[in-house]
PDB file of C-alpha atoms (C1' of nucleotides) in Angstrom:
ATOM      1  CA  UNK A   1       3.380  -3.262  -1.035  1.00 81.00           C
ATOM      2  CA  UNK A   2       1.641  -1.480  -3.913  1.00 94.00           C
ATOM      3  CA  UNK A   3       1.711   2.267  -3.337  1.00 96.00           C
ATOM      4  CA  UNK A   4       0.964   5.127  -5.671  1.00 97.00           C
ATOM      5  CA  UNK A   5       3.929   4.129  -8.471  1.00 97.00           C
ATOM      6  CA  UNK A   6       3.026   0.535  -8.458  1.00 96.00           C
ATOM      7  CA  UNK A   7      -0.727   1.283  -8.565  1.00 96.00           C
ATOM      8  CA  UNK A   8      -0.170   3.875 -11.190  1.00 97.00           C
ATOM      9  CA  UNK A   9       1.705   1.364 -13.083  1.00 97.00           C
ATOM     10  CA  UNK A  10      -0.902  -1.341 -13.064  1.00 96.00           C
ATOM     11  CA  UNK A  11      -3.515   1.392 -14.093  1.00 97.00           C
ATOM     12  CA  UNK A  12      -1.176   1.934 -17.008  1.00 97.00           C
ATOM     13  CA  UNK A  13      -0.806  -1.719 -17.909  1.00 97.00           C
ATOM     14  CA  UNK A  14      -4.635  -2.136 -18.214  1.00 97.00           C
ATOM     15  CA  UNK A  15      -5.722   1.343 -19.655  1.00 97.00           C
ATOM     16  CA  UNK A  16      -6.264  -0.042 -22.845  1.00 98.00           C
ATOM     17  CA  UNK A  17      -9.392  -1.741 -21.683  1.00 98.00           C
ATOM     18  CA  UNK A  18     -11.277   1.568 -21.632  1.00 97.00           C
ATOM     19  CA  UNK A  19     -13.989   1.244 -24.127  1.00 97.00           C
ATOM     20  CA  UNK A  20     -14.093  -2.532 -24.001  1.00 98.00           C
ATOM     21  CA  UNK A  21     -17.075  -4.538 -22.528  1.00 97.00           C
ATOM     22  CA  UNK A  22     -16.959  -7.189 -19.932  1.00 97.00           C
ATOM     23  CA  UNK A  23     -18.543 -10.381 -21.327  1.00 97.00           C
ATOM     24  CA  UNK A  24     -17.611 -12.709 -18.614  1.00 95.00           C
ATOM     25  CA  UNK A  25     -16.848 -13.073 -14.928  1.00 93.00           C
ATOM     26  CA  UNK A  26     -15.325 -15.849 -13.088  1.00 90.00           C
ATOM     27  CA  UNK A  27     -14.299 -15.603  -9.339  1.00 84.00           C
ATOM     28  CA  UNK A  28     -11.519 -18.228  -8.920  1.00 78.00           C
ATOM     29  CA  UNK A  29     -10.912 -18.837  -5.284  1.00 69.00           C
ATOM     30  CA  UNK A  30     -13.007 -18.319  -2.152  1.00 61.00           C
ATOM     31  CA  UNK A  31     -12.407 -14.699  -0.944  1.00 60.00           C
ATOM     32  CA  UNK A  32     -14.102 -14.021   2.477  1.00 58.00           C
ATOM     33  CA  UNK A  33     -13.379 -10.356   2.728  1.00 59.00           C
ATOM     34  CA  UNK A  34     -12.605  -8.937  -0.770  1.00 58.00           C
ATOM     35  CA  UNK A  35     -15.787  -9.119  -2.751  1.00 61.00           C
ATOM     36  CA  UNK A  36     -18.945  -7.829  -0.917  1.00 62.00           C
ATOM     37  CA  UNK A  37     -21.401  -9.122  -3.100  1.00 68.00           C
ATOM     38  CA  UNK A  38     -22.283 -12.725  -3.967  1.00 72.00           C
ATOM     39  CA  UNK A  39     -20.531 -14.193  -7.235  1.00 72.00           C
ATOM     40  CA  UNK A  40     -23.786 -14.435  -9.311  1.00 76.00           C
ATOM     41  CA  UNK A  41     -24.863 -10.920  -8.601  1.00 83.00           C
ATOM     42  CA  UNK A  42     -21.109  -9.848  -9.441  1.00 87.00           C
ATOM     43  CA  UNK A  43     -21.546 -11.672 -12.722  1.00 89.00           C
ATOM     44  CA  UNK A  44     -24.986 -10.375 -13.498  1.00 91.00           C
ATOM     45  CA  UNK A  45     -24.099  -6.907 -12.620  1.00 92.00           C
ATOM     46  CA  UNK A  46     -20.842  -6.767 -14.378  1.00 94.00           C
ATOM     47  CA  UNK A  47     -21.556  -8.689 -17.741  1.00 94.00           C
ATOM     48  CA  UNK A  48     -22.412  -6.888 -20.831  1.00 95.00           C
ATOM     49  CA  UNK A  49     -21.100  -3.637 -19.261  1.00 96.00           C
ATOM     50  CA  UNK A  50     -18.866  -1.265 -21.042  1.00 97.00           C
ATOM     51  CA  UNK A  51     -15.723   0.092 -19.092  1.00 97.00           C
ATOM     52  CA  UNK A  52     -15.826   3.874 -19.441  1.00 97.00           C
ATOM     53  CA  UNK A  53     -12.710   4.760 -18.053  1.00 97.00           C
ATOM     54  CA  UNK A  54      -9.468   3.196 -15.957  1.00 97.00           C
ATOM     55  CA  UNK A  55      -8.671   5.332 -13.038  1.00 97.00           C
ATOM     56  CA  UNK A  56      -6.451   5.593  -9.920  1.00 97.00           C
ATOM     57  CA  UNK A  57      -7.617   6.592  -6.681  1.00 96.00           C
ATOM     58  CA  UNK A  58      -4.790   6.893  -4.317  1.00 96.00           C
ATOM     59  CA  UNK A  59      -3.728   3.079  -3.929  1.00 96.00           C
ATOM     60  CA  UNK A  60      -6.821   1.739  -5.764  1.00 96.00           C
ATOM     61  CA  UNK A  61      -7.157   0.998  -9.322  1.00 97.00           C
ATOM     62  CA  UNK A  62     -10.776   1.945 -10.745  1.00 96.00           C
ATOM     63  CA  UNK A  63     -12.831   0.799 -13.526  1.00 97.00           C
ATOM     64  CA  UNK A  64     -15.355   3.373 -13.988  1.00 97.00           C
ATOM     65  CA  UNK A  65     -18.526   1.810 -15.541  1.00 96.00           C
ATOM     66  CA  UNK A  66     -21.714   3.434 -17.008  1.00 87.00           C
ATOM     67  CA  UNK A  67     -24.176   4.955 -14.631  1.00 84.00           C
ATOM     68  CA  UNK A  68     -21.514   5.648 -11.978  1.00 87.00           C
ATOM     69  CA  UNK A  69     -20.571   2.142 -10.827  1.00 93.00           C
ATOM     70  CA  UNK A  70     -17.042   1.375 -10.041  1.00 95.00           C
ATOM     71  CA  UNK A  71     -14.936  -1.988 -10.065  1.00 95.00           C
ATOM     72  CA  UNK A  72     -12.342  -1.252  -7.483  1.00 95.00           C
ATOM     73  CA  UNK A  73      -9.092  -2.959  -7.144  1.00 95.00           C
ATOM     74  CA  UNK A  74      -7.385  -2.461  -3.876  1.00 94.00           C
ATOM     75  CA  UNK A  75      -4.258  -4.467  -3.806  1.00 94.00           C
ATOM     76  CA  UNK A  76      -3.063  -3.758  -0.397  1.00 92.00           C
ATOM     77  CA  UNK A  77       0.024  -5.854   0.399  1.00 91.00           C
ATOM     78  CA  UNK A  78       0.093  -8.347  -2.375  1.00 92.00           C
ATOM     79  CA  UNK A  79      -2.550  -7.727  -4.862  1.00 94.00           C
ATOM     80  CA  UNK A  80      -1.850  -7.593  -8.556  1.00 95.00           C
ATOM     81  CA  UNK A  81      -3.811  -6.471 -11.401  1.00 96.00           C
ATOM     82  CA  UNK A  82      -2.704  -8.502 -14.562  1.00 96.00           C
ATOM     83  CA  UNK A  83      -3.084  -8.906 -18.218  1.00 95.00           C
ATOM     84  CA  UNK A  84      -0.562 -11.691 -18.510  1.00 91.00           C
ATOM     85  CA  UNK A  85      -0.388 -15.213 -17.035  1.00 86.00           C
ATOM     86  CA  UNK A  86      -0.214 -14.586 -13.138  1.00 87.00           C
ATOM     87  CA  UNK A  87       2.884 -15.765 -11.169  1.00 87.00           C
ATOM     88  CA  UNK A  88       0.842 -18.776  -9.823  1.00 88.00           C
ATOM     89  CA  UNK A  89      -2.492 -20.253 -10.373  1.00 86.00           C
ATOM     90  CA  UNK A  90      -3.075 -20.596  -6.806  1.00 86.00           C
ATOM     91  CA  UNK A  91      -3.850 -17.299  -5.910  1.00 89.00           C
ATOM     92  CA  UNK A  92      -5.992 -16.010  -8.744  1.00 91.00           C
ATOM     93  CA  UNK A  93      -8.931 -14.543  -7.429  1.00 91.00           C
ATOM     94  CA  UNK A  94     -11.020 -12.968 -10.194  1.00 92.00           C
ATOM     95  CA  UNK A  95     -11.113 -13.083 -13.931  1.00 93.00           C
ATOM     96  CA  UNK A  96     -12.830 -10.590 -16.160  1.00 95.00           C
ATOM     97  CA  UNK A  97     -13.170 -11.407 -19.707  1.00 97.00           C
ATOM     98  CA  UNK A  98     -13.432  -8.464 -22.328  1.00 98.00           C
ATOM     99  CA  UNK A  99     -14.399  -7.925 -25.803  1.00 98.00           C
ATOM    100  CA  UNK A 100     -14.068  -4.965 -28.065  1.00 97.00           C
ATOM    101  CA  UNK A 101     -10.641  -4.018 -27.489  1.00 97.00           C
ATOM    102  CA  UNK A 102      -7.042  -5.380 -27.493  1.00 97.00           C
ATOM    103  CA  UNK A 103      -6.935  -6.975 -24.171  1.00 97.00           C
ATOM    104  CA  UNK A 104      -8.961 -10.057 -23.820  1.00 97.00           C
ATOM    105  CA  UNK A 105      -8.663 -10.842 -20.033  1.00 96.00           C
ATOM    106  CA  UNK A 106      -7.748  -9.131 -16.743  1.00 96.00           C
ATOM    107  CA  UNK A 107      -7.002 -11.091 -13.633  1.00 95.00           C
ATOM    108  CA  UNK A 108      -6.766 -10.061 -10.005  1.00 94.00           C
ATOM    109  CA  UNK A 109      -4.152 -12.327  -8.043  1.00 93.00           C
ATOM    110  CA  UNK A 110      -3.462 -11.918  -4.450  1.00 92.00           C
ATOM    111  CA  UNK A 111      -1.108 -14.276  -2.509  1.00 90.00           C
ATOM    112  CA  UNK A 112      -2.158 -12.940   1.295  1.00 88.00           C
ATOM    113  CA  UNK A 113      -5.635 -11.761   0.167  1.00 87.00           C
ATOM    114  CA  UNK A 114      -5.569  -8.633   2.070  1.00 88.00           C
ATOM    115  CA  UNK A 115      -6.660  -6.808  -0.819  1.00 91.00           C
ATOM    116  CA  UNK A 116     -10.133  -6.511  -2.381  1.00 90.00           C
ATOM    117  CA  UNK A 117     -11.986  -6.182  -5.432  1.00 92.00           C
ATOM    118  CA  UNK A 118     -15.298  -4.456  -5.012  1.00 91.00           C
ATOM    119  CA  UNK A 119     -18.259  -3.425  -7.035  1.00 92.00           C
ATOM    120  CA  UNK A 120     -19.713  -0.200  -5.749  1.00 92.00           C
ATOM    121  CA  UNK A 121     -22.836   2.052  -6.872  1.00 92.00           C
ATOM    122  CA  UNK A 122     -22.521   5.684  -7.144  1.00 93.00           C
ATOM    123  CA  UNK A 123     -23.802   6.228  -3.649  1.00 91.00           C
ATOM    124  CA  UNK A 124     -21.741   3.276  -2.017  1.00 91.00           C
ATOM    125  CA  UNK A 125     -18.694   4.931  -3.729  1.00 93.00           C
ATOM    126  CA  UNK A 126     -19.387   8.439  -2.160  1.00 92.00           C
ATOM    127  CA  UNK A 127     -20.241   6.949   1.300  1.00 90.00           C
ATOM    128  CA  UNK A 128     -16.807   4.970   1.298  1.00 90.00           C
ATOM    129  CA  UNK A 129     -14.505   6.964  -0.644  1.00 93.00           C
ATOM    130  CA  UNK A 130     -16.079  10.256  -1.548  1.00 89.00           C
ATOM    131  CA  UNK A 131     -15.231  13.599  -0.224  1.00 85.00           C
ATOM    132  CA  UNK A 132     -13.269  13.547   2.893  1.00 87.00           C
ATOM    133  CA  UNK A 133     -12.363   9.972   2.738  1.00 92.00           C
ATOM    134  CA  UNK A 134      -9.157  10.581   1.096  1.00 95.00           C
ATOM    135  CA  UNK A 135      -6.821  13.672   0.417  1.00 96.00           C
ATOM    136  CA  UNK A 136      -5.675  14.909  -2.814  1.00 96.00           C
ATOM    137  CA  UNK A 137      -3.439  12.716  -4.902  1.00 96.00           C
ATOM    138  CA  UNK A 138       0.250  13.070  -3.744  1.00 97.00           C
ATOM    139  CA  UNK A 139       1.277  13.346  -7.372  1.00 96.00           C
ATOM    140  CA  UNK A 140      -0.553  16.675  -7.936  1.00 96.00           C
ATOM    141  CA  UNK A 141      -1.215  18.098  -4.425  1.00 97.00           C
ATOM    142  CA  UNK A 142       0.338  21.673  -4.214  1.00 97.00           C
ATOM    143  CA  UNK A 143       2.859  22.425  -1.601  1.00 97.00           C
ATOM    144  CA  UNK A 144       0.566  24.837   0.123  1.00 97.00           C
ATOM    145  CA  UNK A 145      -2.423  22.258   0.005  1.00 96.00           C
ATOM    146  CA  UNK A 146      -0.086  19.689   1.645  1.00 97.00           C
ATOM    147  CA  UNK A 147       1.070  22.038   4.347  1.00 97.00           C
ATOM    148  CA  UNK A 148      -2.177  23.310   4.978  1.00 96.00           C
ATOM    149  CA  UNK A 149      -3.739  19.682   5.677  1.00 96.00           C
ATOM    150  CA  UNK A 150      -0.737  18.656   7.933  1.00 97.00           C
ATOM    151  CA  UNK A 151       0.936  21.701   9.441  1.00 96.00           C
ATOM    152  CA  UNK A 152      -1.356  21.624  12.752  1.00 95.00           C
ATOM    153  CA  UNK A 153      -0.844  17.990  13.387  1.00 96.00           C
ATOM    154  CA  UNK A 154       1.325  17.049  16.353  1.00 95.00           C
ATOM    155  CA  UNK A 155       2.379  13.579  14.761  1.00 96.00           C
ATOM    156  CA  UNK A 156       5.725  12.711  13.421  1.00 96.00           C
ATOM    157  CA  UNK A 157       5.898  13.783   9.557  1.00 97.00           C
ATOM    158  CA  UNK A 158       6.761  10.055   8.718  1.00 97.00           C
ATOM    159  CA  UNK A 159       3.666   8.940  10.304  1.00 96.00           C
ATOM    160  CA  UNK A 160       1.343  11.708   9.013  1.00 97.00           C
ATOM    161  CA  UNK A 161       2.582  11.146   5.560  1.00 97.00           C
ATOM    162  CA  UNK A 162       0.753   7.678   5.413  1.00 96.00           C
ATOM    163  CA  UNK A 163      -2.612   9.413   6.629  1.00 96.00           C
ATOM    164  CA  UNK A 164      -4.484   8.841   3.356  1.00 96.00           C
ATOM    165  CA  UNK A 165      -7.082  11.339   4.483  1.00 95.00           C
ATOM    166  CA  UNK A 166      -4.420  14.002   4.394  1.00 96.00           C
ATOM    167  CA  UNK A 167      -2.686  13.011   0.969  1.00 97.00           C
ATOM    168  CA  UNK A 168      -3.259   9.888  -0.985  1.00 96.00           C
ATOM    169  CA  UNK A 169      -0.925   7.407  -2.233  1.00 96.00           C
ATOM    170  CA  UNK A 170       2.239   7.383  -0.111  1.00 97.00           C
ATOM    171  CA  UNK A 171       2.793   4.185   1.841  1.00 95.00           C
ATOM    172  CA  UNK A 172       5.667   3.048   4.124  1.00 95.00           C
ATOM    173  CA  UNK A 173       8.460   2.610   1.509  1.00 96.00           C
ATOM    174  CA  UNK A 174       8.036   5.896  -0.273  1.00 97.00           C
ATOM    175  CA  UNK A 175       7.488   7.805   2.956  1.00 97.00           C
ATOM    176  CA  UNK A 176      11.049   7.192   3.998  1.00 96.00           C
ATOM    177  CA  UNK A 177      12.563   7.751   0.636  1.00 96.00           C
ATOM    178  CA  UNK A 178      10.880  11.159   0.514  1.00 97.00           C
ATOM    179  CA  UNK A 179      11.974  12.436   3.866  1.00 97.00           C
ATOM    180  CA  UNK A 180      15.538  11.180   3.220  1.00 97.00           C
ATOM    181  CA  UNK A 181      15.829  13.240  -0.008  1.00 97.00           C
ATOM    182  CA  UNK A 182      14.170  16.259   1.738  1.00 97.00           C
ATOM    183  CA  UNK A 183      16.753  15.965   4.397  1.00 97.00           C
ATOM    184  CA  UNK A 184      14.047  15.873   7.229  1.00 97.00           C
ATOM    185  CA  UNK A 185      14.127  13.472  10.194  1.00 96.00           C
ATOM    186  CA  UNK A 186      11.069  11.273  10.136  1.00 96.00           C
ATOM    187  CA  UNK A 187      10.140  11.833  13.868  1.00 96.00           C
ATOM    188  CA  UNK A 188      10.194  15.365  13.308  1.00 96.00           C
ATOM    189  CA  UNK A 189       6.692  16.792  14.427  1.00 96.00           C
ATOM    190  CA  UNK A 190       4.623  18.280  11.564  1.00 97.00           C
ATOM    191  CA  UNK A 191       3.868  21.435  13.620  1.00 96.00           C
ATOM    192  CA  UNK A 192       7.282  22.226  13.936  1.00 96.00           C
ATOM    193  CA  UNK A 193       8.522  22.047  10.244  1.00 97.00           C
ATOM    194  CA  UNK A 194       9.535  25.241   8.571  1.00 96.00           C
ATOM    195  CA  UNK A 195       8.305  26.348   5.187  1.00 97.00           C
ATOM    196  CA  UNK A 196      11.661  25.535   3.698  1.00 97.00           C
ATOM    197  CA  UNK A 197      11.178  22.020   4.952  1.00 97.00           C
ATOM    198  CA  UNK A 198       7.589  21.734   3.648  1.00 97.00           C
ATOM    199  CA  UNK A 199       8.868  22.925   0.301  1.00 97.00           C
ATOM    200  CA  UNK A 200      11.531  20.207   0.264  1.00 97.00           C
ATOM    201  CA  UNK A 201       9.073  17.502   1.210  1.00 97.00           C
ATOM    202  CA  UNK A 202       6.575  18.503  -1.460  1.00 97.00           C
ATOM    203  CA  UNK A 203       9.306  18.568  -4.051  1.00 97.00           C
ATOM    204  CA  UNK A 204      11.049  15.292  -3.094  1.00 97.00           C
ATOM    205  CA  UNK A 205       7.515  13.790  -2.759  1.00 97.00           C
ATOM    206  CA  UNK A 206       6.699  14.414  -6.437  1.00 97.00           C
ATOM    207  CA  UNK A 207      10.052  13.594  -7.805  1.00 97.00           C
ATOM    208  CA  UNK A 208      10.441  10.211  -6.106  1.00 97.00           C
ATOM    209  CA  UNK A 209       7.038   9.382  -7.135  1.00 97.00           C
ATOM    210  CA  UNK A 210       7.400  10.510 -10.688  1.00 97.00           C
ATOM    211  CA  UNK A 211      10.657   8.620 -11.044  1.00 97.00           C
ATOM    212  CA  UNK A 212       9.356   5.362  -9.205  1.00 96.00           C
ATOM    213  CA  UNK A 213       6.621   5.346 -11.852  1.00 97.00           C
ATOM    214  CA  UNK A 214       9.202   5.714 -14.609  1.00 97.00           C
ATOM    215  CA  UNK A 215      10.814   2.658 -13.155  1.00 96.00           C
ATOM    216  CA  UNK A 216       7.517   0.775 -12.975  1.00 96.00           C
ATOM    217  CA  UNK A 217       7.441   0.505  -9.233  1.00 95.00           C
ATOM    218  CA  UNK A 218       9.584  -1.240  -6.587  1.00 94.00           C
ATOM    219  CA  UNK A 219       9.726  -5.127  -6.354  1.00 92.00           C
ATOM    220  CA  UNK A 220      11.369  -5.994  -3.075  1.00 88.00           C
ATOM    221  CA  UNK A 221      13.160  -9.015  -2.259  1.00 83.00           C
ATOM    222  CA  UNK A 222       9.859 -11.329  -1.714  1.00 83.00           C
ATOM    223  CA  UNK A 223       9.465 -10.753  -5.562  1.00 81.00           C
ATOM    224  CA  UNK A 224       5.561 -10.092  -5.125  1.00 87.00           C
ATOM    225  CA  UNK A 225       5.029  -7.026  -7.074  1.00 93.00           C
ATOM    226  CA  UNK A 226       4.770  -7.299 -10.922  1.00 94.00           C
ATOM    227  CA  UNK A 227       3.358  -4.854 -13.540  1.00 94.00           C
ATOM    228  CA  UNK A 228       0.464  -5.923 -15.440  1.00 95.00           C
ATOM    229  CA  UNK A 229       2.731  -8.078 -17.799  1.00 95.00           C
ATOM    230  CA  UNK A 230       4.042  -9.909 -14.822  1.00 94.00           C
ATOM    231  CA  UNK A 231       7.302  -8.075 -14.884  1.00 94.00           C
ATOM    232  CA  UNK A 232       9.370  -6.853 -11.964  1.00 92.00           C
ATOM    233  CA  UNK A 233       9.666  -3.072 -11.370  1.00 93.00           C
ATOM    234  CA  UNK A 234      13.125  -1.387 -11.293  1.00 93.00           C
ATOM    235  CA  UNK A 235      13.080   1.046  -8.549  1.00 95.00           C
ATOM    236  CA  UNK A 236      14.149  -1.240  -5.951  1.00 93.00           C
ATOM    237  CA  UNK A 237      17.737  -0.406  -7.196  1.00 93.00           C
ATOM    238  CA  UNK A 238      17.481   3.413  -6.548  1.00 94.00           C
ATOM    239  CA  UNK A 239      16.165   3.101  -3.001  1.00 95.00           C
ATOM    240  CA  UNK A 240      18.319   5.352  -1.027  1.00 96.00           C
ATOM    241  CA  UNK A 241      17.193   4.130   2.736  1.00 96.00           C
ATOM    242  CA  UNK A 242      14.371   1.611   2.422  1.00 95.00           C
ATOM    243  CA  UNK A 243      15.660  -1.864   3.712  1.00 93.00           C
ATOM    244  CA  UNK A 244      19.204  -0.566   3.862  1.00 94.00           C
ATOM    245  CA  UNK A 245      19.734  -0.549   7.685  1.00 93.00           C
ATOM    246  CA  UNK A 246      23.416  -0.882   8.682  1.00 92.00           C
ATOM    247  CA  UNK A 247      24.520   0.278   4.941  1.00 93.00           C
ATOM    248  CA  UNK A 248      26.310   3.624   4.838  1.00 94.00           C
ATOM    249  CA  UNK A 249      24.491   6.784   3.506  1.00 96.00           C
ATOM    250  CA  UNK A 250      24.405   7.090  -0.255  1.00 95.00           C
ATOM    251  CA  UNK A 251      23.655  10.862   0.173  1.00 96.00           C
ATOM    252  CA  UNK A 252      26.324  12.089   2.730  1.00 95.00           C
ATOM    253  CA  UNK A 253      28.437   8.834   2.837  1.00 94.00           C
ATOM    254  CA  UNK A 254      28.913   9.782   6.692  1.00 94.00           C
ATOM    255  CA  UNK A 255      25.958   8.118   8.364  1.00 92.00           C
ATOM    256  CA  UNK A 256      24.592   4.652   8.610  1.00 94.00           C
ATOM    257  CA  UNK A 257      21.063   4.041   7.540  1.00 95.00           C
ATOM    258  CA  UNK A 258      19.318   3.344  10.777  1.00 95.00           C
ATOM    259  CA  UNK A 259      15.936   1.498  11.137  1.00 94.00           C
ATOM    260  CA  UNK A 260      13.338   2.579  13.606  1.00 94.00           C
ATOM    261  CA  UNK A 261       9.772   1.666  14.320  1.00 93.00           C
ATOM    262  CA  UNK A 262       7.102   4.400  14.087  1.00 94.00           C
ATOM    263  CA  UNK A 263       3.228   3.626  14.575  1.00 93.00           C
ATOM    264  CA  UNK A 264       4.185  -0.234  14.130  1.00 92.00           C
ATOM    265  CA  UNK A 265       5.952   0.382  10.883  1.00 93.00           C
ATOM    266  CA  UNK A 266       9.708   0.344   9.925  1.00 94.00           C
ATOM    267  CA  UNK A 267      11.102   3.740   9.089  1.00 95.00           C
ATOM    268  CA  UNK A 268      14.593   4.025   7.360  1.00 96.00           C
ATOM    269  CA  UNK A 269      16.589   7.118   7.882  1.00 96.00           C
ATOM    270  CA  UNK A 270      20.241   8.490   7.788  1.00 96.00           C
ATOM    271  CA  UNK A 271      20.992  10.320  11.179  1.00 96.00           C
ATOM    272  CA  UNK A 272      23.577  12.187   9.838  1.00 96.00           C
ATOM    273  CA  UNK A 273      21.875  14.088   6.992  1.00 94.00           C
ATOM    274  CA  UNK A 274      18.364  13.900   8.208  1.00 96.00           C
ATOM    275  CA  UNK A 275      18.343  16.246  10.989  1.00 86.00           C
ATOM    276  CA  UNK A 276      15.407  17.555  13.123  1.00 77.00           C
ATOM    277  CA  UNK A 277      16.684  21.167  12.525  1.00 71.00           C
ATOM    278  CA  UNK A 278      16.214  22.917   9.131  1.00 69.00           C
ATOM    279  CA  UNK A 279      19.042  22.631   6.825  1.00 58.00           C
ATOM    280  CA  UNK A 280      21.141  25.832   6.784  1.00 51.00           C
TER     281      UNK A 280
ATOM    282  C1'  DC B   1     -12.045  16.171  17.587  1.00 90.36           C
ATOM    283  C1'  DA B   2      -7.031  14.026  17.119  1.00 90.36           C
ATOM    284  C1'  DT B   3      -4.307  10.161  17.510  1.00 90.36           C
ATOM    285  C1'  DA B   4      -3.097   5.288  18.809  1.00 90.36           C
ATOM    286  C1'  DT B   5      -3.790   0.412  18.649  1.00 90.36           C
ATOM    287  C1'  DG B   6      -5.385  -4.216  17.188  1.00 90.36           C
ATOM    288  C1'  DT B   7      -6.785  -6.997  13.289  1.00 90.36           C
ATOM    289  C1'  DC B   8      -6.696  -9.471   8.968  1.00 90.36           C
ATOM    290  C1'  DC B   9      -3.545 -12.626   5.906  1.00 90.36           C
ATOM    291  C1'  DT B  10       0.564 -15.800   4.000  1.00 90.36           C
ATOM    292  C1'  DG B  11       5.036 -17.110   3.072  1.00 90.36           C
ATOM    293  C1'  DA B  12      10.029 -15.960   3.662  1.00 90.36           C
ATOM    294  C1'  DG B  13      13.593 -16.155   6.532  1.00 90.36           C
ATOM    295  C1'  DA B  14      15.718 -16.838  11.367  1.00 90.36           C
ATOM    296  C1'  DG B  15      16.852 -19.456  14.839  1.00 90.36           C
ATOM    297  C1'  DC B  16      17.501 -23.728  17.220  1.00 90.36           C
TER     298       DC B  16
ATOM    299  C1'  DT C   1      17.299 -31.108   7.887  1.00 90.36           C
ATOM    300  C1'  DG C   2      13.062 -29.858   9.916  1.00 90.36           C
ATOM    301  C1'  DC C   3      10.326 -27.706  12.976  1.00 90.36           C
ATOM    302  C1'  DT C   4       8.444 -23.334  15.095  1.00 90.36           C
ATOM    303  C1'  DC C   5       8.348 -18.319  15.398  1.00 90.36           C
ATOM    304  C1'  DT C   6       8.492 -13.462  13.949  1.00 90.36           C
ATOM    305  C1'  DC C   7       7.688 -10.345  10.557  1.00 90.36           C
ATOM    306  C1'  DA C   8       6.095  -7.462   6.288  1.00 90.36           C
ATOM    307  C1'  DG C   9       2.143  -3.190   6.280  1.00 90.36           C
ATOM    308  C1'  DG C  10      -2.642  -1.378   3.726  1.00 90.36           C
ATOM    309  C1'  DA C  11      -6.872   0.031   5.562  1.00 90.36           C
ATOM    310  C1'  DC C  12     -10.402  -0.052   8.756  1.00 90.36           C
ATOM    311  C1'  DA C  13     -12.737  -0.879  13.362  1.00 90.36           C
ATOM    312  C1'  DT C  14     -12.255   0.143  17.970  1.00 90.36           C
ATOM    313  C1'  DA C  15     -10.048   2.661  21.966  1.00 90.36           C
ATOM    314  C1'  DT C  16      -8.240   6.266  24.165  1.00 90.36           C
TER     315       DT C  16
END
DNA sequence: CATATGTCCTGAGAGC
DNA sequence: TGCTCTCAGGACATAT
């Protein structure tokens, strides 16, 4: 489930294609949803174009082309952006052939096909992802900004952290990890959190995301997520609560990790050290 | 306006 | 062993 650390790892894995030119495009398998324009137009619009920059926008990898056009990879659950051979031939979706740089090909692979690759003009980009569509990036948002954007919400903090319009990049896995390290109960309403709790959430958010980037993300037991070289991430070995239901708490050793469902998503937490009240 | 729910998708794993 | 069923959750559309 690529979230900010996994998508940032993908971005870094293909960052060296900045400055290269696209010399070929092949759509490898029918994608009903992912690519919004017909293959011939995709090839015509991409061939010969130079990649100006490789960026990350929340959980998307963005190739910025000249004249404001952007090719946007949105992996959702099982999408991968690769420079090495993909895990299987079967789920390859798109291949870009490049010249003028160190990387000859970039692939988009997606087993479940919930993800997408979209080519957007400047105006399409602004309409879909511009001002107001995404909050500030979770890696760089200030504590005051985070608090300002969420403190009037009555939603549980775990649910609110997944709202990409509030803050961009956090997904289901890291939301549980962040709140555990901050010692905050996932069901605590945003509007009832103290200043100290906001500081803890903000600090742990950035600490967890930075550490997870250093480990190149989390490859869960299904083994789907890989970096651009088709290698596993390492942060799954450092999860303190995610997918550890029934195990004892690594932080306080008193509680057992509990799984609950919030907004149709699994939440993991320790009932002993994540209290609804502020820690003294 | 804020919040909640349904939808898409495939393959791993559970249970019989 | 082999079948059927459930579940995983990102973003968006639609409903309340």
